[in-house]
Tab-separated table of C-alpha atoms in Angstrom:
chain	number	residue	atom	x	y	z
A	129	MET	CA	16.498	-44.287	-97.914
A	130	ALA	CA	13.954	-47.030	-98.409
A	131	LEU	CA	10.386	-45.867	-98.833
A	132	LEU	CA	7.948	-47.266	-96.319
A	133	PHE	CA	4.570	-47.799	-97.901
A	134	ARG	CA	1.322	-48.865	-96.318
A	135	GLN	CA	-2.178	-49.097	-97.744
A	136	LEU	CA	-5.070	-48.605	-95.320
A	137	PHE	CA	-8.792	-49.083	-95.874
A	138	ASP	CA	-11.924	-47.439	-94.503
A	139	ARG	CA	-14.656	-49.987	-94.951
A	140	GLU	CA	-17.549	-47.587	-94.378
A	141	SER	CA	-16.671	-45.393	-97.382
A	142	SER	CA	-14.452	-47.912	-99.238
A	143	THR	CA	-11.682	-45.303	-99.139
A	144	TYR	CA	-7.987	-46.107	-99.356
A	145	THR	CA	-5.543	-44.051	-97.336
A	146	TYR	CA	-1.827	-44.362	-98.065
A	147	LEU	CA	1.087	-43.926	-95.707
A	148	LEU	CA	4.448	-43.054	-97.248
A	149	ALA	CA	7.655	-42.456	-95.308
A	150	ASP	CA	11.370	-42.148	-95.730
A	151	THR	CA	12.654	-44.799	-93.328
A	152	GLU	CA	15.934	-42.927	-92.828
A	153	THR	CA	14.575	-39.523	-91.844
A	154	GLY	CA	11.179	-40.672	-90.502
A	155	ASP	CA	9.361	-38.055	-92.593
A	156	ALA	CA	5.872	-39.286	-93.494
A	157	ALA	CA	2.911	-38.345	-95.657
A	158	LEU	CA	-0.671	-39.569	-95.610
A	159	VAL	CA	-2.737	-39.485	-98.783
A	160	ASP	CA	-6.501	-39.042	-98.203
A	161	PRO	CA	-6.822	-39.887	-94.502
A	162	VAL	CA	-10.375	-40.472	-93.225
A	163	LEU	CA	-11.648	-38.687	-90.124
A	164	GLU	CA	-13.068	-41.812	-88.467
A	165	GLN	CA	-9.695	-43.581	-88.837
A	166	HIS	CA	-7.497	-40.905	-87.277
A	167	THR	CA	-6.875	-42.910	-84.102
A	168	ARG	CA	-5.676	-45.915	-86.093
A	169	ASP	CA	-3.486	-43.759	-88.301
A	170	LEU	CA	-1.932	-41.727	-85.465
A	171	ALA	CA	-1.162	-44.959	-83.573
A	172	LEU	CA	0.525	-46.406	-86.651
A	173	LEU	CA	2.653	-43.275	-87.148
A	174	ASP	CA	3.626	-43.415	-83.495
A	175	GLU	CA	4.488	-47.120	-83.523
A	176	LEU	CA	6.594	-46.722	-86.636
A	177	GLY	CA	8.386	-43.690	-85.167
A	178	LEU	CA	7.337	-41.405	-88.023
A	179	ARG	CA	6.692	-37.649	-88.102
A	180	LEU	CA	3.777	-36.659	-90.293
A	181	ARG	CA	4.974	-33.896	-92.621
A	182	PHE	CA	2.200	-33.798	-95.211
A	183	VAL	CA	-1.431	-34.664	-95.585
A	184	LEU	CA	-2.032	-34.914	-99.325
A	185	GLU	CA	-5.592	-34.564	-100.563
A	186	THR	CA	-6.410	-35.890	-104.016
A	187	HIS	CA	-9.567	-33.728	-104.033
A	188	VAL	CA	-12.447	-32.393	-101.952
A	189	HIS	CA	-14.216	-35.656	-101.174
A	190	ALA	CA	-17.988	-36.042	-101.333
A	191	ASP	CA	-18.328	-39.420	-99.637
A	192	HIS	CA	-16.313	-39.102	-96.439
A	193	VAL	CA	-14.793	-36.415	-94.230
A	194	THR	CA	-11.042	-35.895	-94.284
A	195	ALA	CA	-8.846	-36.215	-91.210
A	196	ALA	CA	-6.482	-33.536	-92.625
A	197	GLY	CA	-7.357	-30.720	-90.220
A	198	LEU	CA	-7.335	-32.946	-87.166
A	199	LEU	CA	-4.004	-34.512	-88.129
A	200	ARG	CA	-2.532	-31.046	-88.752
A	201	GLU	CA	-3.639	-30.025	-85.281
A	202	ARG	CA	-2.193	-33.122	-83.645
A	203	THR	CA	1.076	-33.420	-85.568
A	204	GLY	CA	1.866	-30.072	-87.184
A	205	ALA	CA	1.698	-31.636	-90.661
A	206	ARG	CA	1.075	-29.366	-93.645
A	207	THR	CA	-2.132	-30.047	-95.542
A	208	VAL	CA	-1.717	-30.030	-99.308
A	209	ALA	CA	-4.395	-29.689	-101.998
A	210	SER	CA	-4.991	-28.277	-105.443
A	211	ALA	CA	-5.371	-24.515	-105.845
A	212	ARG	CA	-8.975	-25.313	-106.839
A	213	GLY	CA	-9.376	-27.532	-103.800
A	214	ALA	CA	-9.864	-26.946	-100.087
A	215	PRO	CA	-9.206	-23.287	-99.182
A	216	CYS	CA	-8.065	-24.478	-95.748
A	217	ALA	CA	-4.947	-26.201	-97.147
A	218	ASP	CA	-1.536	-24.920	-96.027
A	219	GLN	CA	-0.106	-25.468	-99.463
A	220	HIS	CA	-1.809	-25.408	-102.851
A	221	VAL	CA	0.031	-27.283	-105.573
A	222	GLY	CA	-0.341	-27.452	-109.338
A	223	HIS	CA	0.679	-29.857	-112.081
A	224	GLY	CA	4.304	-30.915	-111.800
A	225	GLU	CA	4.986	-29.359	-108.420
A	226	VAL	CA	7.130	-31.497	-106.155
A	227	LEU	CA	7.247	-32.119	-102.437
A	228	ARG	CA	10.302	-33.564	-100.709
A	229	LEU	CA	9.736	-36.484	-98.364
A	230	GLY	CA	13.209	-37.149	-96.994
A	231	ALA	CA	15.207	-38.348	-99.996
A	232	HIS	CA	12.061	-39.059	-102.013
A	233	THR	CA	10.117	-36.790	-104.331
A	234	ILE	CA	6.338	-36.647	-104.573
A	235	THR	CA	5.091	-35.082	-107.804
A	236	ALA	CA	1.598	-33.607	-108.021
A	237	LEU	CA	-0.222	-34.301	-111.289
A	238	ALA	CA	-3.325	-32.314	-112.211
A	239	THR	CA	-5.955	-34.907	-113.160
A	240	PRO	CA	-9.262	-32.995	-113.144
A	241	GLY	CA	-12.549	-34.472	-114.333
A	242	HIS	CA	-14.024	-36.343	-111.384
A	243	THR	CA	-13.837	-32.915	-109.719
A	244	ASP	CA	-12.114	-29.797	-111.001
A	245	ASP	CA	-9.553	-29.936	-108.188
A	246	SER	CA	-8.484	-33.576	-108.624
A	247	LEU	CA	-4.785	-34.293	-108.231
A	248	SER	CA	-2.824	-37.499	-108.489
A	249	TYR	CA	0.504	-37.948	-106.703
A	250	ALA	CA	3.429	-39.913	-108.143
A	251	ILE	CA	6.367	-41.286	-106.153
A	252	ASP	CA	8.887	-44.068	-106.742
A	253	GLY	CA	7.020	-45.980	-109.472
A	254	MET	CA	3.634	-45.621	-107.795
A	255	VAL	CA	0.778	-43.237	-108.539
A	256	PHE	CA	-2.085	-42.377	-106.199
A	257	THR	CA	-4.917	-41.573	-108.538
A	258	GLY	CA	-7.699	-40.546	-106.162
A	259	ASP	CA	-11.010	-40.865	-108.000
A	260	ALA	CA	-9.619	-40.126	-111.470
A	261	LEU	CA	-8.562	-43.676	-112.334
A	262	LEU	CA	-9.890	-46.631	-110.359
A	263	VAL	CA	-9.050	-50.314	-110.869
A	264	ARG	CA	-11.123	-51.224	-113.948
A	265	GLY	CA	-13.123	-48.036	-113.498
A	266	THR	CA	-13.022	-44.262	-113.125
A	267	GLY	CA	-14.622	-41.683	-110.885
A	268	ARG	CA	-18.007	-40.216	-111.820
A	269	THR	CA	-18.297	-36.684	-113.231
A	270	ASP	CA	-21.773	-35.501	-112.285
A	271	PHE	CA	-21.109	-33.124	-109.380
A	272	GLN	CA	-18.492	-30.676	-108.004
A	273	ASN	CA	-17.681	-29.319	-111.469
A	274	GLY	CA	-17.030	-32.806	-112.774
A	275	ASP	CA	-16.344	-32.940	-116.507
A	276	PRO	CA	-16.072	-36.148	-118.517
A	277	ARG	CA	-13.968	-34.499	-121.246
A	278	ALA	CA	-11.487	-33.264	-118.667
A	279	LEU	CA	-11.387	-36.737	-117.083
A	280	TYR	CA	-10.777	-38.401	-120.439
A	281	ARG	CA	-7.816	-36.098	-121.032
A	282	SER	CA	-6.471	-36.542	-117.514
A	283	ILE	CA	-6.502	-40.301	-117.979
A	284	HIS	CA	-5.109	-40.396	-121.510
A	285	GLU	CA	-2.762	-37.409	-121.495
A	286	VAL	CA	-1.432	-37.623	-117.937
A	287	LEU	CA	-1.936	-40.988	-116.249
A	288	LEU	CA	-1.554	-43.311	-119.244
A	289	ARG	CA	1.678	-41.521	-120.164
A	290	LEU	CA	3.303	-42.890	-117.030
A	291	PRO	CA	5.394	-46.054	-117.547
A	292	ASP	CA	3.281	-49.189	-117.954
A	293	ASP	CA	4.696	-50.789	-114.827
A	294	THR	CA	3.714	-47.842	-112.602
A	295	VAL	CA	1.571	-49.240	-109.796
A	296	VAL	CA	-1.858	-47.601	-109.599
A	297	TYR	CA	-3.259	-47.081	-106.117
A	298	PRO	CA	-6.849	-45.824	-106.330
A	299	GLY	CA	-8.778	-43.641	-103.902
A	300	HIS	CA	-11.536	-46.217	-103.611
A	301	ASP	CA	-12.378	-49.744	-104.553
A	302	TYR	CA	-15.679	-51.542	-104.264
A	303	LYS	CA	-14.751	-54.989	-105.607
A	304	GLY	CA	-11.776	-55.925	-103.457
A	305	PHE	CA	-8.966	-54.777	-105.726
A	306	THR	CA	-6.128	-53.017	-103.932
A	307	SER	CA	-3.935	-51.961	-106.858
A	308	SER	CA	-3.275	-52.300	-110.571
A	309	THR	CA	-0.742	-50.968	-113.055
A	310	ILE	CA	-0.939	-48.320	-115.756
A	311	GLY	CA	-0.364	-50.986	-118.437
A	312	GLU	CA	-3.107	-53.163	-117.043
A	313	GLU	CA	-5.623	-50.309	-116.944
A	314	ARG	CA	-4.674	-49.250	-120.476
A	315	ARG	CA	-5.513	-52.741	-121.693
A	316	HIS	CA	-8.325	-53.891	-119.416
A	317	ASN	CA	-10.161	-50.912	-117.937
A	318	PRO	CA	-13.568	-51.034	-119.682
A	319	ARG	CA	-13.850	-47.234	-119.564
A	320	VAL	CA	-10.424	-46.787	-121.129
A	321	ALA	CA	-9.494	-49.642	-123.474
A	322	GLY	CA	-10.731	-48.924	-126.980
A	323	LYS	CA	-12.978	-46.039	-125.890
A	324	THR	CA	-12.939	-42.806	-127.905
A	325	GLU	CA	-13.425	-39.498	-126.112
A	326	GLU	CA	-17.001	-39.293	-127.412
A	327	GLU	CA	-17.816	-42.808	-126.230
A	328	PHE	CA	-16.299	-42.053	-122.829
A	329	VAL	CA	-18.283	-38.820	-122.480
A	330	ALA	CA	-21.529	-40.550	-123.461
A	331	LEU	CA	-20.833	-43.366	-120.999
A	332	LEU	CA	-20.072	-41.046	-118.099
A	333	ASN	CA	-23.007	-38.730	-118.861
A	334	GLY	CA	-25.340	-41.715	-118.976
A	335	LEU	CA	-24.400	-43.277	-115.633
A	336	ASP	CA	-27.428	-41.863	-113.768
A	337	LEU	CA	-26.062	-42.642	-110.290
A	338	PRO	CA	-27.712	-41.584	-107.031
A	339	PRO	CA	-25.886	-38.713	-105.288
A	340	PRO	CA	-23.275	-39.713	-102.670
A	341	LYS	CA	-24.969	-40.099	-99.317
A	342	ARG	CA	-22.741	-37.592	-97.522
A	343	LEU	CA	-22.378	-34.997	-100.331
A	344	ALA	CA	-24.123	-32.119	-98.546
A	345	GLU	CA	-22.173	-32.658	-95.338
A	346	ALA	CA	-18.810	-33.799	-96.680
A	347	VAL	CA	-18.018	-31.113	-99.267
A	348	PRO	CA	-18.267	-28.061	-96.979
A	349	ARG	CA	-16.491	-29.903	-94.167
A	350	ASN	CA	-13.695	-31.028	-96.453
A	351	ARG	CA	-13.238	-27.501	-97.763
A	352	ALA	CA	-12.463	-26.715	-94.110
A	353	CYS	CA	-10.044	-29.700	-93.866
A	354	GLY	CA	-12.655	-31.736	-91.997
A	355	VAL	CA	-12.771	-29.374	-89.055
A	356	GLU	CA	-16.210	-28.055	-88.063
A	357	ALA	CA	-16.676	-24.573	-89.530
B	160	MET	CA	11.607	-63.422	-113.300
B	161	ALA	CA	9.824	-60.672	-111.427
B	162	LEU	CA	7.135	-61.812	-109.047
B	163	LEU	CA	3.700	-60.395	-109.706
B	164	PHE	CA	1.839	-59.844	-106.483
B	165	ARG	CA	-1.730	-58.750	-105.919
B	166	GLN	CA	-3.781	-58.513	-102.747
B	167	LEU	CA	-7.549	-58.978	-103.077
B	168	PHE	CA	-10.281	-58.482	-100.489
B	169	ASP	CA	-13.624	-60.108	-99.826
B	170	ARG	CA	-15.604	-57.540	-97.888
B	171	GLU	CA	-18.324	-59.931	-96.705
B	172	SER	CA	-15.883	-62.129	-94.751
B	173	SER	CA	-12.994	-59.624	-94.503
B	174	THR	CA	-10.787	-62.243	-96.162
B	175	TYR	CA	-7.630	-61.464	-98.088
B	176	THR	CA	-6.795	-63.525	-101.147
B	177	TYR	CA	-3.337	-63.247	-102.677
B	178	LEU	CA	-2.292	-63.691	-106.276
B	179	LEU	CA	1.343	-64.586	-106.938
B	180	ALA	CA	2.844	-65.203	-110.352
B	181	ASP	CA	6.141	-65.537	-112.144
B	182	THR	CA	5.825	-62.893	-114.852
B	183	GLU	CA	8.226	-64.774	-117.145
B	184	THR	CA	6.522	-68.169	-117.153
B	185	GLY	CA	2.984	-66.997	-116.310
B	186	ASP	CA	2.664	-69.602	-113.556
B	187	ALA	CA	0.340	-68.362	-110.830
B	188	ALA	CA	-0.855	-69.283	-107.355
B	189	LEU	CA	-3.815	-68.035	-105.338
B	190	VAL	CA	-3.697	-68.113	-101.552
B	191	ASP	CA	-7.113	-68.539	-99.877
B	192	PRO	CA	-9.485	-67.677	-102.731
B	193	VAL	CA	-13.123	-67.068	-101.743
B	194	LEU	CA	-15.963	-68.857	-103.552
B	195	GLU	CA	-18.062	-65.717	-104.111
B	196	GLN	CA	-15.068	-63.965	-105.737
B	197	HIS	CA	-14.177	-66.647	-108.268
B	198	THR	CA	-15.480	-64.643	-111.238
B	199	ARG	CA	-13.331	-61.636	-110.297
B	200	ASP	CA	-10.281	-63.824	-109.726
B	201	LEU	CA	-10.656	-65.848	-112.941
B	202	ALA	CA	-11.081	-62.625	-114.939
B	203	LEU	CA	-7.932	-61.195	-113.389
B	204	LEU	CA	-5.918	-64.337	-114.183
B	205	ASP	CA	-7.212	-64.198	-117.733
B	206	GLU	CA	-6.465	-60.489	-118.209
B	207	LEU	CA	-2.958	-60.921	-116.865
B	208	GLY	CA	-2.341	-63.952	-119.092
B	209	LEU	CA	-1.595	-66.241	-116.154
B	210	ARG	CA	-2.083	-69.973	-115.696
B	211	LEU	CA	-3.241	-70.968	-112.243
B	212	ARG	CA	-0.935	-73.752	-111.011
B	213	PHE	CA	-1.720	-73.822	-107.299
B	214	VAL	CA	-4.485	-72.932	-104.913
B	215	LEU	CA	-2.829	-72.696	-101.514
B	216	GLU	CA	-5.043	-73.024	-98.454
B	217	THR	CA	-3.730	-71.706	-95.156
B	218	HIS	CA	-6.318	-73.833	-93.329
B	219	VAL	CA	-9.879	-75.157	-93.388
B	220	HIS	CA	-11.758	-71.879	-93.012
B	221	ALA	CA	-14.764	-71.480	-90.724
B	222	ASP	CA	-15.985	-68.092	-91.943
B	223	HIS	CA	-16.178	-68.425	-95.704
B	224	VAL	CA	-16.208	-71.100	-98.383
B	225	THR	CA	-13.094	-71.664	-100.490
B	226	ALA	CA	-13.048	-71.347	-104.270
B	227	ALA	CA	-10.324	-74.038	-104.449
B	228	GLY	CA	-12.437	-76.837	-105.918
B	229	LEU	CA	-14.153	-74.609	-108.442
B	230	LEU	CA	-10.851	-73.060	-109.556
B	231	ARG	CA	-9.317	-76.537	-109.881
B	232	GLU	CA	-12.211	-77.560	-112.083
B	233	ARG	CA	-11.950	-74.456	-114.272
B	234	THR	CA	-8.169	-74.193	-114.560
B	235	GLY	CA	-6.606	-77.544	-113.694
B	236	ALA	CA	-4.751	-75.981	-110.744
B	237	ARG	CA	-3.571	-78.250	-107.946
B	238	THR	CA	-5.107	-77.554	-104.536
B	239	VAL	CA	-2.610	-77.579	-101.689
B	240	ALA	CA	-3.283	-77.910	-97.962
B	241	SER	CA	-1.799	-79.323	-94.785
B	242	ALA	CA	-1.903	-83.092	-94.243
B	243	ARG	CA	-4.274	-82.270	-91.354
B	244	GLY	CA	-6.345	-80.049	-93.614
B	245	ALA	CA	-8.857	-80.618	-96.367
B	246	PRO	CA	-8.860	-84.281	-97.485
B	247	CYS	CA	-9.884	-83.091	-100.960
B	248	ALA	CA	-6.530	-81.381	-101.612
B	249	ASP	CA	-4.374	-82.683	-104.459
B	250	GLN	CA	-1.233	-82.153	-102.475
B	251	HIS	CA	-0.691	-82.205	-98.724
B	252	VAL	CA	2.391	-80.342	-97.557
B	253	GLY	CA	4.232	-80.174	-94.258
B	254	HIS	CA	6.658	-77.790	-92.596
B	255	GLY	CA	9.485	-76.759	-94.890
B	256	GLU	CA	8.083	-78.305	-98.056
B	257	VAL	CA	8.563	-76.184	-101.130
B	258	LEU	CA	6.536	-75.547	-104.267
B	259	ARG	CA	8.064	-74.122	-107.437
B	260	LEU	CA	6.286	-71.198	-109.044
B	261	GLY	CA	8.350	-70.558	-112.155
B	262	ALA	CA	11.717	-69.362	-110.838
B	263	HIS	CA	10.282	-68.643	-107.385
B	264	THR	CA	9.996	-70.903	-104.359
B	265	ILE	CA	7.039	-71.026	-102.002
B	266	THR	CA	7.857	-72.589	-98.634
B	267	ALA	CA	5.108	-74.029	-96.452
B	268	LEU	CA	5.485	-73.346	-92.736
B	269	ALA	CA	3.462	-75.316	-90.198
B	270	THR	CA	1.876	-72.698	-87.918
B	271	PRO	CA	-0.861	-74.580	-86.024
B	272	GLY	CA	-2.848	-73.092	-83.183
B	273	HIS	CA	-5.766	-71.227	-84.755
B	274	THR	CA	-6.566	-74.640	-86.220
B	275	ASP	CA	-4.444	-77.777	-86.150
B	276	ASP	CA	-3.964	-77.651	-89.916
B	277	SER	CA	-2.815	-74.008	-90.192
B	278	LEU	CA	0.000	-73.316	-92.630
B	279	SER	CA	1.780	-70.110	-93.546
B	280	TYR	CA	3.478	-69.687	-96.914
B	281	ALA	CA	6.734	-67.746	-97.412
B	282	ILE	CA	7.998	-66.399	-100.738
B	283	ASP	CA	10.412	-63.628	-101.681
B	284	GLY	CA	10.446	-61.701	-98.389
B	285	MET	CA	6.708	-62.042	-97.835
B	286	VAL	CA	4.787	-64.411	-95.585
B	287	PHE	CA	1.104	-65.236	-95.859
B	288	THR	CA	0.121	-66.036	-92.307
B	289	GLY	CA	-3.532	-67.047	-92.669
B	290	ASP	CA	-5.197	-66.707	-89.257
B	291	ALA	CA	-2.062	-67.458	-87.214
B	292	LEU	CA	-0.688	-63.920	-87.124
B	293	LEU	CA	-2.889	-60.943	-87.981
B	294	VAL	CA	-1.892	-57.274	-88.051
B	295	ARG	CA	-1.815	-56.358	-84.333
B	296	GLY	CA	-3.737	-59.529	-83.564
B	297	THR	CA	-3.894	-63.310	-83.910
B	298	GLY	CA	-6.489	-65.870	-84.831
B	299	ARG	CA	-8.730	-67.317	-82.129
B	300	THR	CA	-8.185	-70.844	-80.789
B	301	ASP	CA	-11.582	-72.013	-79.573
B	302	PHE	CA	-12.707	-74.390	-82.350
B	303	GLN	CA	-11.381	-76.836	-84.970
B	304	ASN	CA	-8.735	-78.206	-82.576
B	305	GLY	CA	-7.432	-74.717	-81.877
B	306	ASP	CA	-4.736	-74.619	-79.217
B	307	PRO	CA	-3.353	-71.394	-77.733
B	308	ARG	CA	-0.066	-73.065	-76.697
B	309	ALA	CA	0.484	-74.309	-80.225
B	310	LEU	CA	-0.331	-70.850	-81.593
B	311	TYR	CA	2.108	-69.183	-79.181
B	312	ARG	CA	4.864	-71.517	-80.387
B	313	SER	CA	3.949	-71.063	-84.048
B	314	ILE	CA	4.218	-67.310	-83.658
B	315	HIS	CA	7.381	-67.224	-81.569
B	316	GLU	CA	9.280	-70.233	-82.918
B	317	VAL	CA	8.320	-70.021	-86.595
B	318	LEU	CA	6.971	-66.655	-87.701
B	319	LEU	CA	9.021	-64.336	-85.463
B	320	ARG	CA	12.175	-66.156	-86.545
B	321	LEU	CA	11.717	-64.791	-90.058
B	322	PRO	CA	13.739	-61.641	-90.841
B	323	ASP	CA	12.274	-58.481	-89.289
B	324	ASP	CA	11.644	-56.888	-92.674
B	325	THR	CA	9.552	-59.822	-93.936
B	326	VAL	CA	6.197	-58.408	-95.011
B	327	VAL	CA	3.265	-60.032	-93.207
B	328	TYR	CA	0.117	-60.525	-95.263
B	329	PRO	CA	-2.699	-61.765	-93.033
B	330	GLY	CA	-5.694	-63.941	-93.910
B	331	HIS	CA	-8.107	-61.349	-92.574
B	332	ASP	CA	-8.232	-57.826	-91.325
B	333	TYR	CA	-11.111	-55.992	-89.677
B	334	LYS	CA	-9.551	-52.556	-89.118
B	335	GLY	CA	-8.336	-51.635	-92.589
B	336	PHE	CA	-4.736	-52.810	-92.330
B	337	THR	CA	-3.448	-54.585	-95.416
B	338	SER	CA	0.014	-55.655	-94.274
B	339	SER	CA	2.684	-55.325	-91.613
B	340	THR	CA	6.180	-56.680	-91.023
B	341	ILE	CA	7.561	-59.323	-88.684
B	342	GLY	CA	9.575	-56.672	-86.816
B	343	GLU	CA	6.547	-54.477	-86.399
B	344	GLU	CA	4.403	-57.325	-85.029
B	345	ARG	CA	7.187	-58.392	-82.685
B	346	ARG	CA	7.235	-54.883	-81.206
B	347	HIS	CA	3.635	-53.722	-81.459
B	348	ASN	CA	1.250	-56.681	-81.616
B	349	PRO	CA	-0.528	-56.550	-78.235
B	350	ARG	CA	-0.857	-60.343	-78.151
B	351	VAL	CA	2.841	-60.815	-78.847
B	352	ALA	CA	4.958	-57.965	-77.457
B	353	GLY	CA	5.960	-58.691	-73.862
B	354	LYS	CA	3.476	-61.559	-73.472
B	355	THR	CA	4.637	-64.783	-71.842
B	356	GLU	CA	3.194	-68.087	-73.028
B	357	GLU	CA	1.007	-68.275	-69.906
B	358	GLU	CA	-0.321	-64.743	-70.432
B	359	PHE	CA	-1.020	-65.506	-74.089
B	360	VAL	CA	-2.873	-68.725	-73.218
B	361	ALA	CA	-4.962	-66.981	-70.559
B	362	LEU	CA	-5.785	-64.156	-72.979
B	363	LEU	CA	-6.840	-66.486	-75.790
B	364	ASN	CA	-8.820	-68.779	-73.478
B	365	GLY	CA	-10.655	-65.772	-72.064
B	366	LEU	CA	-11.781	-64.222	-75.339
B	367	ASP	CA	-15.332	-65.616	-75.146
B	368	LEU	CA	-16.203	-64.856	-78.777
B	369	PRO	CA	-19.434	-65.897	-80.495
B	370	PRO	CA	-18.947	-68.782	-82.976
B	371	PRO	CA	-18.290	-67.777	-86.612
B	372	LYS	CA	-21.615	-67.383	-88.392
B	373	ARG	CA	-20.825	-69.908	-91.117
B	374	LEU	CA	-18.925	-72.504	-89.034
B	375	ALA	CA	-21.404	-75.363	-89.493
B	376	GLU	CA	-21.626	-74.830	-93.243
B	377	ALA	CA	-18.100	-73.722	-94.061
B	378	VAL	CA	-15.998	-76.403	-92.388
B	379	PRO	CA	-17.529	-79.451	-94.138
B	380	ARG	CA	-17.675	-77.617	-97.456
B	381	ASN	CA	-14.070	-76.510	-97.177
B	382	ARG	CA	-12.955	-80.048	-96.355
B	383	ALA	CA	-14.414	-80.834	-99.785
B	384	CYS	CA	-12.562	-77.865	-101.376
B	385	GLY	CA	-15.767	-75.816	-101.423
B	386	VAL	CA	-17.567	-78.174	-103.784
B	387	GLU	CA	-20.960	-79.463	-102.623
B	388	ALA	CA	-20.540	-82.977	-101.166
């Protein structure tokens, strides 16, 4: 009943995809797979003798297109998203809902703020935080119903209440970090440590970032699970 | 006496750096740190309250410049390399030599072939293979005294003799893989599975790759631990 875990990277969009599997039953899940990497990911599933049961989306992405729909077509996996997320998903989950992966339990955590549909997923001492909490950073909140107050609460009232040694696996990284821990982010994340809600909101509202390059294309496609409408 | 482990990536050269530390004593080691990432890596050591004891080089790199000398200067760490490797190293280790990291033991494994000085390092069910064994690939053997026969033997007679569930952490990856296992590479690495020594040698000798962009600069600098001569 060991949990197989594998972190995968898409260099073009700096996106992390995560493979989880129960080694006994062969049941597998992919968190945030990227369309352009579907060949790599299907080959890995095949080599490891795994059956893809779930594609878990942390949110409707604005910077890359999901492989969810294509993987569903090829493997019969169920695509999972927030009720506020992609309408195409087979299963919409809310805060605290669980999915069984063999003998393991994946718990969905509602962590809105980067987008209103943002979920994190917790399993076996790990949490996949999507774009809510990044290593020494957070997602931005200036499109797709982003809301810095909601993000502040998601971080402080949901994610930072996990045990300090919970390993944080982010949806992206741009500096070469692959993981962190809840305790480490509590103490060293410059958007978290010592920041009041008002300071956080002012910081996020003042970022003035250019829009993601693929926003106009990616959002509608991801609402359709990456399949052409 | 838990082992802290962190994988770090340099996107420019696709190099993985690894941080290892005994959480009780705070003694830390970095495998293959990259010069341009020294600020990130020193900040991480500082935030985690770690003292850098060792910089472990898997070999004299041809594609990036090491941070070893700079980290030695800033932290007092000892730089470690093969006897055939960088003359600047404080400690030259051979096959089977061990280093103590708090309560943990790092074992050097001679795995020549990509270069004649290539070492792997094993600790706690993990092996850092440098450019000897990559995920579904191997290093090339066409410069720095590379030798495909030596690499074949390093892979088959050293690395593949480790337990199948040993986690393989490579020195580079270009496809977004972050790790593998010995068993997985035995079965699915196209340069390993079902390949005789003669087939492997012919394959490596026929690769016809362009030289690494930074070869002329990187090799002499790395022989001096990355510090300008």
